[in-house]
Structure formats: structure tokens, C-alpha cells
Amino acid sequence: MPPLNSLYFESHPGPVEVAFYLPNPPILPNGVSSPWQVNTETAIDELIAINGNHWRKIFTIMAKLCASHSPSTQAWRALRAKLFVDTTTDALSVSEFSTSALSTSALSINALSRRLHFLSDAYKSCDQLAHIKRAPKLDPEAHWHIVCGLEAQTLLGITHTNQNRNLDEQGKIRLLPVADNKRWQDHGARLLTPYLDYRQFPNHLIEQVHTLLHLSNE
């Protein structure tokens, strides 16, 4: 696990291909008699039930970016349900998708391994038992860092400069030079993206970032 004094969800321990960074975590369905765990196939639905459509969108965009097939194939739907289930490869059978979503040749999907970090110390659980400290650091075990929204970028001390490479015409997706700051020189590639919401991060940008992540992983 990364040596960060913060809350994070992960698909498995150790090195991951993608680390996401958000400012605040969702409310967690913790209970004294029945501790909640994120690495179950019901965990995401439980989080969505408590936190609403806002977090459904966040987990959907993450699943679209990490699924090996294009977001337009709907492969992300089954992945979202097991987004942080601890498996070496997210093997999802075609039967888990609509029959029109994938060809029969796509019998399994190897999604990008992932970890989701929360940077703020503003944390609430249902039973108020947990306290999470802020840890504004990049994950040392991640190949890609996706810093979602201005607040997360500010918490990490990342600023927009002329050296940042715009990957879209509006400058919503920016690739940071690896060695633009000594603080980050030992880390992987960094993408500054909008917050994980469809109004800010629409499907055409999701497709573009998905292509970049998966081309680099081949």
C-alpha cells in the first residue's frame, strides 16, 4: 500500500496503472457491528445509495477510463460494480453486458489497475467513527496520475503553466511535463482533468483520455 496517511480505495495492493485524486471522499456505510469493505461486489451500489447520483457519475467515469474496451462498448458497466474488488485481472464475461454491447470475441476484459485517493481532511462517515488526515502527495506506486478538478490540483500544489500540454482545444485536459518540478520528478505521468462529472468531463473527453491511458499500457 502507498505510504499515505489518507483514505483510498484500490483494486489491489501494490503498483497500479492509474491513481485518481479527488478532494473529498463519499460518506461511507460504516457500522460498528458490520464493518463495510470497499472490495466487495456490492460496495459501489451501497456507496451510491447513500451518496446519490453525484457519486454514480464519479464511479461511472472511472470505470469508463479503466475498462480496456472503448467506453462506447458499455464494457464499463460491469466493471463499475467491482471497481475495487481485489482481482489480478478484472475478467468480466460477455453475459454481464447487453448482447449488443460487445462482440462474442471479447470474452474477457483486462482493466487498468486503479487506486482512488481523497486529499481533503473533510471526512464524514455514517457513524462518525473515522477520521482521515489530509495527505497532499502523489502515489509512489502509480504509473498515471489523474488529478480531478481544480480543488484536487490545489491541494497537491499543482499549478497551470505554459509548459503544460493541452490535449483538447479547450484546455480541459492537460499533460504535465514529468520533470517540471523536483517534487514530482520520481513520479509517473500526470494528467490534470476536470472533476468527474459529465458537465465538466463529457464523453468525448473520456474517450480521448481512455485512448491515451490504454495506448501507453500496450
PDB file of C-alpha atoms in Angstrom:
ATOM      1  CA  MET A   1       0.000   0.000   0.000  1.00  0.00           C
ATOM      2  CA  PRO A   2       1.193   3.544  -0.633  1.00  0.00           C
ATOM      3  CA  PRO A   3       2.619   5.246   2.461  1.00  0.00           C
ATOM      4  CA  LEU A   4      -0.048   7.949   2.522  1.00  0.00           C
ATOM      5  CA  ASN A   5      -1.886   8.983   5.649  1.00  0.00           C
ATOM      6  CA  SER A   6      -5.168   9.238   3.810  1.00  0.00           C
ATOM      7  CA  LEU A   7      -8.253   7.360   2.759  1.00  0.00           C
ATOM      8  CA  TYR A   8      -8.036   5.496  -0.515  1.00  0.00           C
ATOM      9  CA  PHE A   9      -9.829   2.751  -2.406  1.00  0.00           C
ATOM     10  CA  GLU A  10      -7.859   0.337  -4.591  1.00  0.00           C
ATOM     11  CA  SER A  11      -8.418  -2.583  -6.943  1.00  0.00           C
ATOM     12  CA  HIS A  12      -5.461  -4.378  -5.348  1.00  0.00           C
ATOM     13  CA  PRO A  13      -2.396  -3.573  -3.204  1.00  0.00           C
ATOM     14  CA  GLY A  14       0.946  -2.699  -4.758  1.00  0.00           C
ATOM     15  CA  PRO A  15       1.749  -0.892  -8.015  1.00  0.00           C
ATOM     16  CA  VAL A  16      -1.217   0.352 -10.034  1.00  0.00           C
ATOM     17  CA  GLU A  17      -1.534   1.720 -13.521  1.00  0.00           C
ATOM     18  CA  VAL A  18      -3.801   4.649 -12.619  1.00  0.00           C
ATOM     19  CA  ALA A  19      -4.233   6.725  -9.469  1.00  0.00           C
ATOM     20  CA  PHE A  20      -7.171   9.127  -9.291  1.00  0.00           C
ATOM     21  CA  TYR A  21      -7.232  12.102  -6.921  1.00  0.00           C
ATOM     22  CA  LEU A  22     -10.392  13.736  -5.588  1.00  0.00           C
ATOM     23  CA  PRO A  23     -10.692  16.334  -2.833  1.00  0.00           C
ATOM     24  CA  ASN A  24     -13.357  14.642  -0.689  1.00  0.00           C
ATOM     25  CA  PRO A  25     -14.498  11.062  -0.054  1.00  0.00           C
ATOM     26  CA  PRO A  26     -18.100   9.871  -0.070  1.00  0.00           C
ATOM     27  CA  ILE A  27     -19.985   9.116   3.095  1.00  0.00           C
ATOM     28  CA  LEU A  28     -19.132   5.526   3.989  1.00  0.00           C
ATOM     29  CA  PRO A  29     -21.728   2.994   5.173  1.00  0.00           C
ATOM     30  CA  ASN A  30     -19.690   2.001   8.209  1.00  0.00           C
ATOM     31  CA  GLY A  31     -21.306   0.232  11.086  1.00  0.00           C
ATOM     32  CA  VAL A  32     -19.926  -0.894  14.422  1.00  0.00           C
ATOM     33  CA  SER A  33     -21.428  -4.383  14.204  1.00  0.00           C
ATOM     34  CA  SER A  34     -20.963  -4.828  10.450  1.00  0.00           C
ATOM     35  CA  PRO A  35     -17.854  -3.059   9.120  1.00  0.00           C
ATOM     36  CA  TRP A  36     -18.170  -2.031   5.498  1.00  0.00           C
ATOM     37  CA  GLN A  37     -15.483  -3.019   2.976  1.00  0.00           C
ATOM     38  CA  VAL A  38     -14.915  -1.399  -0.409  1.00  0.00           C
ATOM     39  CA  ASN A  39     -13.580  -4.575  -2.068  1.00  0.00           C
ATOM     40  CA  THR A  40     -16.932  -6.340  -2.423  1.00  0.00           C
ATOM     41  CA  GLU A  41     -19.248  -6.526  -5.415  1.00  0.00           C
ATOM     42  CA  THR A  42     -21.992  -4.648  -3.538  1.00  0.00           C
ATOM     43  CA  ALA A  43     -19.785  -1.841  -2.206  1.00  0.00           C
ATOM     44  CA  ILE A  44     -20.216   0.617  -5.087  1.00  0.00           C
ATOM     45  CA  ASP A  45     -24.009   0.237  -5.105  1.00  0.00           C
ATOM     46  CA  GLU A  46     -24.019   0.811  -1.346  1.00  0.00           C
ATOM     47  CA  LEU A  47     -21.977   3.999  -1.734  1.00  0.00           C
ATOM     48  CA  ILE A  48     -24.259   5.240  -4.497  1.00  0.00           C
ATOM     49  CA  ALA A  49     -27.356   4.500  -2.380  1.00  0.00           C
ATOM     50  CA  ILE A  50     -26.001   6.681   0.433  1.00  0.00           C
ATOM     51  CA  ASN A  51     -24.327   9.430  -1.623  1.00  0.00           C
ATOM     52  CA  GLY A  52     -26.637   9.726  -4.623  1.00  0.00           C
ATOM     53  CA  ASN A  53     -26.208  10.341  -8.336  1.00  0.00           C
ATOM     54  CA  HIS A  54     -23.139  12.549  -7.872  1.00  0.00           C
ATOM     55  CA  TRP A  55     -21.056   9.517  -6.893  1.00  0.00           C
ATOM     56  CA  ARG A  56     -22.695   7.317  -9.512  1.00  0.00           C
ATOM     57  CA  LYS A  57     -21.212   9.687 -12.102  1.00  0.00           C
ATOM     58  CA  ILE A  58     -17.771   9.605 -10.481  1.00  0.00           C
ATOM     59  CA  PHE A  59     -17.595   5.808 -10.419  1.00  0.00           C
ATOM     60  CA  THR A  60     -19.020   5.588 -13.946  1.00  0.00           C
ATOM     61  CA  ILE A  61     -16.340   7.877 -15.397  1.00  0.00           C
ATOM     62  CA  MET A  62     -13.623   5.956 -13.552  1.00  0.00           C
ATOM     63  CA  ALA A  63     -14.942   2.672 -14.945  1.00  0.00           C
ATOM     64  CA  LYS A  64     -15.127   4.112 -18.465  1.00  0.00           C
ATOM     65  CA  LEU A  65     -11.498   5.244 -18.258  1.00  0.00           C
ATOM     66  CA  CYS A  66     -10.188   1.968 -16.821  1.00  0.00           C
ATOM     67  CA  ALA A  67     -12.116  -0.606 -18.868  1.00  0.00           C
ATOM     68  CA  SER A  68      -9.924  -1.939 -21.648  1.00  0.00           C
ATOM     69  CA  HIS A  69     -12.612  -1.561 -24.313  1.00  0.00           C
ATOM     70  CA  SER A  70     -13.818   1.830 -25.537  1.00  0.00           C
ATOM     71  CA  PRO A  71     -16.440   3.469 -23.287  1.00  0.00           C
ATOM     72  CA  SER A  72     -18.901   3.244 -26.187  1.00  0.00           C
ATOM     73  CA  THR A  73     -18.935  -0.587 -25.863  1.00  0.00           C
ATOM     74  CA  GLN A  74     -20.638  -0.420 -22.446  1.00  0.00           C
ATOM     75  CA  ALA A  75     -17.908  -2.688 -21.011  1.00  0.00           C
ATOM     76  CA  TRP A  76     -17.586  -0.260 -18.133  1.00  0.00           C
ATOM     77  CA  ARG A  77     -20.978  -1.199 -16.686  1.00  0.00           C
ATOM     78  CA  ALA A  78     -19.889  -4.483 -15.117  1.00  0.00           C
ATOM     79  CA  LEU A  79     -16.516  -3.036 -14.153  1.00  0.00           C
ATOM     80  CA  ARG A  80     -18.168  -0.248 -12.150  1.00  0.00           C
ATOM     81  CA  ALA A  81     -19.840  -2.787  -9.879  1.00  0.00           C
ATOM     82  CA  LYS A  82     -16.470  -4.349  -8.997  1.00  0.00           C
ATOM     83  CA  LEU A  83     -14.341  -1.239  -9.308  1.00  0.00           C
ATOM     84  CA  PHE A  84     -12.324  -2.008  -6.166  1.00  0.00           C
ATOM     85  CA  VAL A  85     -12.718  -5.776  -5.986  1.00  0.00           C
ATOM     86  CA  ASP A  86      -9.291  -7.288  -5.389  1.00  0.00           C
ATOM     87  CA  THR A  87      -8.585  -9.258  -8.551  1.00  0.00           C
ATOM     88  CA  THR A  88      -5.420  -9.521 -10.599  1.00  0.00           C
ATOM     89  CA  THR A  89      -7.359  -9.119 -13.837  1.00  0.00           C
ATOM     90  CA  ASP A  90     -10.901  -7.872 -13.999  1.00  0.00           C
ATOM     91  CA  ALA A  91     -12.221 -10.745 -16.084  1.00  0.00           C
ATOM     92  CA  LEU A  92     -15.799  -9.881 -16.973  1.00  0.00           C
ATOM     93  CA  SER A  93     -17.828 -12.257 -19.107  1.00  0.00           C
ATOM     94  CA  VAL A  94     -19.880 -11.036 -22.025  1.00  0.00           C
ATOM     95  CA  SER A  95     -23.010 -12.239 -20.260  1.00  0.00           C
ATOM     96  CA  GLU A  96     -22.614  -9.321 -17.859  1.00  0.00           C
ATOM     97  CA  PHE A  97     -23.259  -6.822 -20.670  1.00  0.00           C
ATOM     98  CA  SER A  98     -26.154  -6.314 -23.046  1.00  0.00           C
ATOM     99  CA  THR A  99     -25.916  -8.625 -26.036  1.00  0.00           C
ATOM    100  CA  SER A 100     -25.414  -5.692 -28.373  1.00  0.00           C
ATOM    101  CA  ALA A 101     -22.642  -4.142 -26.308  1.00  0.00           C
ATOM    102  CA  LEU A 102     -19.743  -6.449 -27.118  1.00  0.00           C
ATOM    103  CA  SER A 103     -18.865  -8.966 -29.799  1.00  0.00           C
ATOM    104  CA  THR A 104     -18.565 -12.591 -28.741  1.00  0.00           C
ATOM    105  CA  SER A 105     -14.811 -12.374 -29.324  1.00  0.00           C
ATOM    106  CA  ALA A 106     -14.470 -10.075 -26.335  1.00  0.00           C
ATOM    107  CA  LEU A 107     -14.727 -12.818 -23.705  1.00  0.00           C
ATOM    108  CA  SER A 108     -12.676 -11.064 -21.048  1.00  0.00           C
ATOM    109  CA  ILE A 109     -11.573  -7.570 -20.192  1.00  0.00           C
ATOM    110  CA  ASN A 110      -8.317  -6.685 -18.504  1.00  0.00           C
ATOM    111  CA  ALA A 111      -8.965  -3.301 -16.969  1.00  0.00           C
ATOM    112  CA  LEU A 112      -6.295  -0.905 -15.791  1.00  0.00           C
ATOM    113  CA  SER A 113      -5.457  -1.405 -12.121  1.00  0.00           C
ATOM    114  CA  ARG A 114      -6.551   1.614 -10.121  1.00  0.00           C
ATOM    115  CA  ARG A 115      -6.483   3.464  -6.823  1.00  0.00           C
ATOM    116  CA  LEU A 116      -8.637   6.399  -5.757  1.00  0.00           C
ATOM    117  CA  HIS A 117      -7.183   8.897  -3.284  1.00  0.00           C
ATOM    118  CA  PHE A 118      -9.031  11.529  -1.261  1.00  0.00           C
ATOM    119  CA  LEU A 119      -6.951  14.572  -0.407  1.00  0.00           C
ATOM    120  CA  SER A 120      -9.041  16.625   1.983  1.00  0.00           C
ATOM    121  CA  ASP A 121      -9.332  16.218   5.735  1.00  0.00           C
ATOM    122  CA  ALA A 122     -13.050  16.921   5.421  1.00  0.00           C
ATOM    123  CA  TYR A 123     -14.342  13.404   6.064  1.00  0.00           C
ATOM    124  CA  LYS A 124     -17.648  12.101   7.379  1.00  0.00           C
ATOM    125  CA  SER A 125     -18.847   8.560   7.950  1.00  0.00           C
ATOM    126  CA  CYS A 126     -22.335   7.484   8.850  1.00  0.00           C
ATOM    127  CA  ASP A 127     -21.392   6.655  12.426  1.00  0.00           C
ATOM    128  CA  GLN A 128     -18.764   9.423  12.746  1.00  0.00           C
ATOM    129  CA  LEU A 129     -16.108   6.928  13.886  1.00  0.00           C
ATOM    130  CA  ALA A 130     -13.436   7.598  11.271  1.00  0.00           C
ATOM    131  CA  HIS A 131     -11.019  10.468  10.956  1.00  0.00           C
ATOM    132  CA  ILE A 132      -8.913  10.835   7.830  1.00  0.00           C
ATOM    133  CA  LYS A 133      -5.926  13.146   7.662  1.00  0.00           C
ATOM    134  CA  ARG A 134      -5.006  15.121   4.590  1.00  0.00           C
ATOM    135  CA  ALA A 135      -2.006  13.817   2.655  1.00  0.00           C
ATOM    136  CA  PRO A 136      -1.211  16.021  -0.376  1.00  0.00           C
ATOM    137  CA  LYS A 137       1.182  13.622  -2.074  1.00  0.00           C
ATOM    138  CA  LEU A 138       1.271  11.670  -5.289  1.00  0.00           C
ATOM    139  CA  ASP A 139       1.015   7.899  -5.091  1.00  0.00           C
ATOM    140  CA  PRO A 140       4.562   6.496  -5.470  1.00  0.00           C
ATOM    141  CA  GLU A 141       3.195   3.218  -6.874  1.00  0.00           C
ATOM    142  CA  ALA A 142       1.144   4.644  -9.754  1.00  0.00           C
ATOM    143  CA  HIS A 143       2.140   4.953 -13.414  1.00  0.00           C
ATOM    144  CA  TRP A 144      -0.551   7.524 -14.311  1.00  0.00           C
ATOM    145  CA  HIS A 145      -1.869  10.238 -12.001  1.00  0.00           C
ATOM    146  CA  ILE A 146      -5.270  11.715 -12.852  1.00  0.00           C
ATOM    147  CA  VAL A 147      -5.845  14.823 -10.753  1.00  0.00           C
ATOM    148  CA  CYS A 148      -9.549  15.587 -10.975  1.00  0.00           C
ATOM    149  CA  GLY A 149     -10.600  19.213 -10.742  1.00  0.00           C
ATOM    150  CA  LEU A 150      -9.111  22.457  -9.540  1.00  0.00           C
ATOM    151  CA  GLU A 151      -9.549  21.740  -5.826  1.00  0.00           C
ATOM    152  CA  ALA A 152      -7.561  18.496  -6.015  1.00  0.00           C
ATOM    153  CA  GLN A 153      -4.885  20.221  -8.095  1.00  0.00           C
ATOM    154  CA  THR A 154      -4.644  22.987  -5.497  1.00  0.00           C
ATOM    155  CA  LEU A 155      -4.377  20.504  -2.617  1.00  0.00           C
ATOM    156  CA  LEU A 156      -1.477  18.823  -4.427  1.00  0.00           C
ATOM    157  CA  GLY A 157       0.233  22.151  -5.093  1.00  0.00           C
ATOM    158  CA  ILE A 158      -0.040  21.778  -8.875  1.00  0.00           C
ATOM    159  CA  THR A 159      -0.342  24.958 -10.922  1.00  0.00           C
ATOM    160  CA  HIS A 160      -1.115  25.549 -14.580  1.00  0.00           C
ATOM    161  CA  THR A 161       1.906  26.721 -16.554  1.00  0.00           C
ATOM    162  CA  ASN A 162       2.739  27.323 -20.204  1.00  0.00           C
ATOM    163  CA  GLN A 163       4.752  24.088 -20.114  1.00  0.00           C
ATOM    164  CA  ASN A 164       1.611  22.035 -19.583  1.00  0.00           C
ATOM    165  CA  ARG A 165       0.487  20.362 -22.800  1.00  0.00           C
ATOM    166  CA  ASN A 166      -3.183  20.809 -23.678  1.00  0.00           C
ATOM    167  CA  LEU A 167      -4.731  17.616 -25.029  1.00  0.00           C
ATOM    168  CA  ASP A 168      -8.003  19.220 -26.150  1.00  0.00           C
ATOM    169  CA  GLU A 169      -8.939  22.529 -27.764  1.00  0.00           C
ATOM    170  CA  GLN A 170     -10.469  23.982 -24.597  1.00  0.00           C
ATOM    171  CA  GLY A 171      -7.528  23.037 -22.402  1.00  0.00           C
ATOM    172  CA  LYS A 172      -9.650  20.913 -20.066  1.00  0.00           C
ATOM    173  CA  ILE A 173      -7.186  18.006 -20.214  1.00  0.00           C
ATOM    174  CA  ARG A 174      -3.552  18.869 -19.579  1.00  0.00           C
ATOM    175  CA  LEU A 175      -0.475  16.655 -19.523  1.00  0.00           C
ATOM    176  CA  LEU A 176       2.226  17.885 -17.169  1.00  0.00           C
ATOM    177  CA  PRO A 177       5.907  17.542 -18.059  1.00  0.00           C
ATOM    178  CA  VAL A 178       7.446  14.782 -15.944  1.00  0.00           C
ATOM    179  CA  ALA A 179      10.322  16.919 -14.647  1.00  0.00           C
ATOM    180  CA  ASP A 180       8.673  20.330 -14.353  1.00  0.00           C
ATOM    181  CA  ASN A 181       9.004  20.266 -10.569  1.00  0.00           C
ATOM    182  CA  LYS A 182      11.610  18.477  -8.442  1.00  0.00           C
ATOM    183  CA  ARG A 183       8.821  17.479  -6.075  1.00  0.00           C
ATOM    184  CA  TRP A 184       7.293  15.224  -8.750  1.00  0.00           C
ATOM    185  CA  GLN A 185      10.324  14.031 -10.704  1.00  0.00           C
ATOM    186  CA  ASP A 186      10.203  10.485  -9.349  1.00  0.00           C
ATOM    187  CA  HIS A 187       6.545  10.018 -10.213  1.00  0.00           C
ATOM    188  CA  GLY A 188       4.764   8.923 -13.373  1.00  0.00           C
ATOM    189  CA  ALA A 189       2.770  10.852 -15.936  1.00  0.00           C
ATOM    190  CA  ARG A 190       0.283  13.403 -14.622  1.00  0.00           C
ATOM    191  CA  LEU A 191      -2.986  14.436 -16.216  1.00  0.00           C
ATOM    192  CA  LEU A 192      -4.956  17.427 -14.992  1.00  0.00           C
ATOM    193  CA  THR A 193      -8.609  16.788 -15.787  1.00  0.00           C
ATOM    194  CA  PRO A 194     -11.968  18.292 -14.907  1.00  0.00           C
ATOM    195  CA  TYR A 195     -13.855  16.960 -11.916  1.00  0.00           C
ATOM    196  CA  LEU A 196     -15.506  13.601 -12.640  1.00  0.00           C
ATOM    197  CA  ASP A 197     -18.853  14.987 -13.705  1.00  0.00           C
ATOM    198  CA  TYR A 198     -20.427  14.761 -17.167  1.00  0.00           C
ATOM    199  CA  ARG A 199     -20.962  18.510 -17.473  1.00  0.00           C
ATOM    200  CA  GLN A 200     -17.249  19.113 -16.971  1.00  0.00           C
ATOM    201  CA  PHE A 201     -15.914  15.794 -18.294  1.00  0.00           C
ATOM    202  CA  PRO A 202     -18.159  14.792 -21.232  1.00  0.00           C
ATOM    203  CA  ASN A 203     -17.950  11.575 -23.215  1.00  0.00           C
ATOM    204  CA  HIS A 204     -15.685  12.890 -25.979  1.00  0.00           C
ATOM    205  CA  LEU A 205     -13.041  13.826 -23.377  1.00  0.00           C
ATOM    206  CA  ILE A 206     -13.491  10.476 -21.636  1.00  0.00           C
ATOM    207  CA  GLU A 207     -12.799   8.733 -24.968  1.00  0.00           C
ATOM    208  CA  GLN A 208      -9.698  10.864 -25.504  1.00  0.00           C
ATOM    209  CA  VAL A 209      -8.220  10.159 -22.065  1.00  0.00           C
ATOM    210  CA  HIS A 210      -9.160   6.469 -22.327  1.00  0.00           C
ATOM    211  CA  THR A 211      -7.214   6.205 -25.581  1.00  0.00           C
ATOM    212  CA  LEU A 212      -4.163   7.873 -24.046  1.00  0.00           C
ATOM    213  CA  LEU A 213      -4.155   5.638 -20.950  1.00  0.00           C
ATOM    214  CA  HIS A 214      -4.559   2.402 -22.852  1.00  0.00           C
ATOM    215  CA  LEU A 215      -2.118   3.196 -25.655  1.00  0.00           C
ATOM    216  CA  SER A 216       0.554   3.830 -23.022  1.00  0.00           C
ATOM    217  CA  ASN A 217      -0.272   0.495 -21.406  1.00  0.00           C
ATOM    218  CA  GLU A 218       0.255  -1.627 -24.540  1.00  0.00           C
TER     219      GLU A 218
END
